[in-house]
Short mmCIF file of C-alpha atoms in Angstrom, two decimals:
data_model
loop_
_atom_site.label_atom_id
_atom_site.label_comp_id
_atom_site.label_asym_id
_atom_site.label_seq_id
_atom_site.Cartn_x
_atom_site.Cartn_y
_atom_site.Cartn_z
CA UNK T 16 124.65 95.79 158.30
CA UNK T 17 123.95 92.21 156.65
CA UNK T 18 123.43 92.67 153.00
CA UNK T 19 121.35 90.32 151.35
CA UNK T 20 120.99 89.24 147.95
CA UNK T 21 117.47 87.73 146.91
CA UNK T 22 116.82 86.05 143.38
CA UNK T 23 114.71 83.67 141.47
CA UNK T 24 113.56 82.57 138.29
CA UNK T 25 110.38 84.31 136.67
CA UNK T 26 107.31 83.18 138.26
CA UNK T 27 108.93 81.95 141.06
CA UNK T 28 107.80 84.16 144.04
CA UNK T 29 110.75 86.54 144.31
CA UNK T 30 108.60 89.72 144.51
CA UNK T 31 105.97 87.90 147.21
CA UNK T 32 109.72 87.17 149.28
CA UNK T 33 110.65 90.99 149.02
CA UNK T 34 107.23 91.74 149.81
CA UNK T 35 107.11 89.92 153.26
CA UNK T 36 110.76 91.00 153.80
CA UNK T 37 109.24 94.75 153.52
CA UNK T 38 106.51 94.20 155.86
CA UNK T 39 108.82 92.78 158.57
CA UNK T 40 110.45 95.78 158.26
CA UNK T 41 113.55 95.31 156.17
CA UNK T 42 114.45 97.59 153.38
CA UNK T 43 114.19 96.39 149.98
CA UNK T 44 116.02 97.54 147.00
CA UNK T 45 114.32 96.13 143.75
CA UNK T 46 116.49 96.55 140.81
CA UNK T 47 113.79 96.44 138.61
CA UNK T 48 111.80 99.20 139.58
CA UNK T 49 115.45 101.35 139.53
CA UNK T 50 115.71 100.44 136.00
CA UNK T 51 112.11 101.67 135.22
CA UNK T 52 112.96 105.39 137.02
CA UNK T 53 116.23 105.11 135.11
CA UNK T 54 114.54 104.55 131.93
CA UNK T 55 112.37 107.73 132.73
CA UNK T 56 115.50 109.80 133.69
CA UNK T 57 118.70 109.62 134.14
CA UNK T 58 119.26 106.95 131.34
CA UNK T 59 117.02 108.36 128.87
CA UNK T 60 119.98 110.42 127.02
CA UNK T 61 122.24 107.44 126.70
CA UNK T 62 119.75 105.33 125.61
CA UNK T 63 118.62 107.36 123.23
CA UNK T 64 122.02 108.12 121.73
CA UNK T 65 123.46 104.53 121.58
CA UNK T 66 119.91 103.55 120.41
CA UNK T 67 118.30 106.45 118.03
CA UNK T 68 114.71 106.46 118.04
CA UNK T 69 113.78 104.55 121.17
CA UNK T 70 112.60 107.15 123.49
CA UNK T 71 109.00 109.36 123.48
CA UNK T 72 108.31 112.46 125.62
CA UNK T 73 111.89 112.02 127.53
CA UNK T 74 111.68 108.75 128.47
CA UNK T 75 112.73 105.52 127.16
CA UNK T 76 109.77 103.31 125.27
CA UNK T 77 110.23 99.98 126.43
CA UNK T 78 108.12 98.20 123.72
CA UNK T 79 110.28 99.65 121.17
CA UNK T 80 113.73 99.67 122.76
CA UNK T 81 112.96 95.76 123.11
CA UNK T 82 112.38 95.47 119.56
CA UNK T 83 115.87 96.77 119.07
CA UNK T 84 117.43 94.19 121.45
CA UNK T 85 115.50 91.00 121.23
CA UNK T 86 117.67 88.53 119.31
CA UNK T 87 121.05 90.91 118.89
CA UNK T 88 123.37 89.88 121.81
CA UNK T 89 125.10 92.91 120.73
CA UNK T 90 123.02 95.41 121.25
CA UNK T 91 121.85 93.65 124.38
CA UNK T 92 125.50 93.82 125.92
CA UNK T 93 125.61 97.58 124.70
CA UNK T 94 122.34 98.83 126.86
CA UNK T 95 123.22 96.66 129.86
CA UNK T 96 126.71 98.49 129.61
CA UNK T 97 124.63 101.82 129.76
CA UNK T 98 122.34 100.60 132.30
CA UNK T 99 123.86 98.57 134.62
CA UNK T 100 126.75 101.14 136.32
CA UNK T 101 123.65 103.22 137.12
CA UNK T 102 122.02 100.16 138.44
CA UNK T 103 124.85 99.58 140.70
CA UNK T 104 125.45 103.03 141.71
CA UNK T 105 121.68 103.46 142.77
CA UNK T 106 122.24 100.16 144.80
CA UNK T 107 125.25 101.43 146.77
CA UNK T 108 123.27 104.66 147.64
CA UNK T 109 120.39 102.72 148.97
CA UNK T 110 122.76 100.60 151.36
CA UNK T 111 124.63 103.14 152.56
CA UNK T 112 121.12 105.41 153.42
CA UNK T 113 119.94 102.56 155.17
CA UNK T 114 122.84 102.11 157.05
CA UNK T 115 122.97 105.41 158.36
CA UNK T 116 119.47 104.43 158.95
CA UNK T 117 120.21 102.36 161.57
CA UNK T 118 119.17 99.13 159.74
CA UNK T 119 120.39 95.85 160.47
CA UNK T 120 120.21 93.87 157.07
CA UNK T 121 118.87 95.21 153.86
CA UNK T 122 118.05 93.24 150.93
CA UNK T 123 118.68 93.70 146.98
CA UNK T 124 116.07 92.08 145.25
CA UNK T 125 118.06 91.51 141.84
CA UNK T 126 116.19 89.13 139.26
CA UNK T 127 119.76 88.08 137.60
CA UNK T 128 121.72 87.79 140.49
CA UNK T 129 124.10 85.44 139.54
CA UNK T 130 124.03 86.34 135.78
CA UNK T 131 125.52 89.81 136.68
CA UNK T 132 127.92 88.87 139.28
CA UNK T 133 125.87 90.41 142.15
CA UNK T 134 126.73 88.14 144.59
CA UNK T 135 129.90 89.61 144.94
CA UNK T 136 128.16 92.68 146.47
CA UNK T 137 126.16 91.05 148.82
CA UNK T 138 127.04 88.57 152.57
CA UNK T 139 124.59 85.84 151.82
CA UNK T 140 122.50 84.94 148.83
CA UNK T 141 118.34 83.32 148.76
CA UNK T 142 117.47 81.78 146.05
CA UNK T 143 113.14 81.74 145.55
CA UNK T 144 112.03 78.12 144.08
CA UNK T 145 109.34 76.43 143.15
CA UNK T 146 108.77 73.68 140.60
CA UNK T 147 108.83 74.57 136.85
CA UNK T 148 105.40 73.27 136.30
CA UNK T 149 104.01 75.67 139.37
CA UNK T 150 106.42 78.45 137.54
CA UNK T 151 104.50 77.78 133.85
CA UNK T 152 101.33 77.68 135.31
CA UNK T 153 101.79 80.83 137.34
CA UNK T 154 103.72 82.23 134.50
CA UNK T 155 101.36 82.01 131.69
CA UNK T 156 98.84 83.78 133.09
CA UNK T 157 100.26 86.92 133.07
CA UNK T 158 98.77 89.56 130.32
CA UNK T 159 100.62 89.27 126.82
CA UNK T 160 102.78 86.18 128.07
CA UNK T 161 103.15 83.54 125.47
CA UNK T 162 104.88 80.27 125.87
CA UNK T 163 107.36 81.43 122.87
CA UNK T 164 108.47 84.61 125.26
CA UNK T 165 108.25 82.69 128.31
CA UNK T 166 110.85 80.49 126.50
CA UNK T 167 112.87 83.37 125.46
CA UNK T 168 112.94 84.88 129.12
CA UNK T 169 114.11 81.99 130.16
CA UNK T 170 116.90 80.77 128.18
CA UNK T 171 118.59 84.76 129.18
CA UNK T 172 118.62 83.04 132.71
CA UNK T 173 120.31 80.52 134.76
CA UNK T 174 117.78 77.25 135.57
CA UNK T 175 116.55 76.68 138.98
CA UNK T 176 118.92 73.89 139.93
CA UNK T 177 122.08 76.11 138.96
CA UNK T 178 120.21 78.70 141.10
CA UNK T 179 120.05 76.85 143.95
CA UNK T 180 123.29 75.26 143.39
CA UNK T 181 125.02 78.51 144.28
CA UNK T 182 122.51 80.05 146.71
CA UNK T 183 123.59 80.39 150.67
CA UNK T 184 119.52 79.70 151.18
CA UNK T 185 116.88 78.48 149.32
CA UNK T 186 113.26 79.06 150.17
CA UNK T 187 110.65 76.90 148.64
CA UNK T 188 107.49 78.99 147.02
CA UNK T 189 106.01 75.73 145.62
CA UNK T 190 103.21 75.45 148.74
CA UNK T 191 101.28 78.03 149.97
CA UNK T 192 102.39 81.89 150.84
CA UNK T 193 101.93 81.24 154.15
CA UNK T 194 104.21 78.65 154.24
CA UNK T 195 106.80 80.77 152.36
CA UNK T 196 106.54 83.65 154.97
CA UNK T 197 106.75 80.94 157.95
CA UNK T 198 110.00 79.79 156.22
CA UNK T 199 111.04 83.29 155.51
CA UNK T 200 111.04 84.09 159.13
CA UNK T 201 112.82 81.69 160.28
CA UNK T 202 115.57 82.89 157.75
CA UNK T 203 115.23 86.37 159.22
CA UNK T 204 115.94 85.09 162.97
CA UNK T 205 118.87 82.90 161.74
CA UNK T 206 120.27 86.04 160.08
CA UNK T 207 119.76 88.69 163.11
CA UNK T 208 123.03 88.49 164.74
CA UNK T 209 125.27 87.96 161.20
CA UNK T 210 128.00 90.03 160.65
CA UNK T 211 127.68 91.65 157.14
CA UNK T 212 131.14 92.12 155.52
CA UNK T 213 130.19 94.32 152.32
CA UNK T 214 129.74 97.68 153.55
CA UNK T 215 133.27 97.39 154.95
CA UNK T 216 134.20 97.11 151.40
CA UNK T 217 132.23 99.72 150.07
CA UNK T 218 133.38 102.31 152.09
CA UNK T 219 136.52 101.82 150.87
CA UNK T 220 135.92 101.12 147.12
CA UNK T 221 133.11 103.63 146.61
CA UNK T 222 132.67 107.41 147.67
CA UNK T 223 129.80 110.27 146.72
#
């Protein structure tokens, strides 16, 4: 099974790509949503404990655990050491479902791809783009987005050219959606009869 890793900047269509990906029929792991069940579950106790006060009605309060974060590296580095094992973890259980599955490529949509070191758990990596005046635009109309936090998100990031830089594939959400499926598609037949590499490696360096 070809593992593929799919990233992008905020704003930049990453969620649309996973979206079409789904609806050809391709499993899609969003590391995201994971950390939102985590936050309502299994990573509520640790949370709480390394971060006192955080958490209502057994599950972690996002508003308030970012108020304890935002601007302390620190304490940053100290929930991401919580979170992301479980992240990973939840991620190696999805591929290796799907594989017994039957499927031939899966994808794990992970918004700091490179940031984390990802890649190195996935065969080939797509980079979403677009120009950062369509990714402003797009951006700042979200509810409660300012251009101070849209600033913030971005400076935790790489930029788009480093992005792109280090991607195996970069597809271009700058036109129109349908343009960015058309492109995705032809991705998807280039990658049909790739060898995938990873799960080799998994079965050796991970077990239940």
């Amino acid at each position: 099974m070809l593992v593929i890793g799919l990233t992008g900047g905020i704003g930049m269509g990453k969620s649309a790509a996973a979206e079409h990906f789904a609806r050809r029929g391709i499993p899609v792991f969003n590391a995201d949503a994971c950390v939102h069940r985590l936050y309502e579950g299994e990573a509520v106790e640790e949370i709480e404990a390394a971060f006192p006060g955080v958490t209502r009605e057994d599950r972690v309060d996002r508003k308030v655990l970012a108020e304890q974060v935002t601007g302390h590296p620190d304490r940053l580095r100290r929930l991401e050491s919580v979170v992301h094992p479980m992240v990973v973890k939840a991620e190696i259980d999805f591929l290796r479902e799907e594989e017994r599955n039957g499927a031939r490529m899966a994808v794990l949509e992970i918004p700091l791809l490179f940031e984390t070191g990802a890649e190195k758990r996935v065969d080939v990596t797509i980079v979403v783009s677009a120009p950062s005046t369509v990714q402003r635009e797009r951006v700042l109309t979200r509810p409660g987005m300012t251009v101070e936090r849209l600033k913030h998100l971005l400076g935790r990031q790489l930029s788009d050219k480093e992005r792109r830089a280090r991607a195996d594939f970069v597809i271009n959400s700058g036109t129109s959606l349908k343009e960015m499926h058309v492109d995705l598609d032809q991705l998807i037949e280039s990658l049909q009869n790739r060898q995938g590499r990873v799960m080799e490696r998994l079965r050796h360096s991970y077990t239940n």
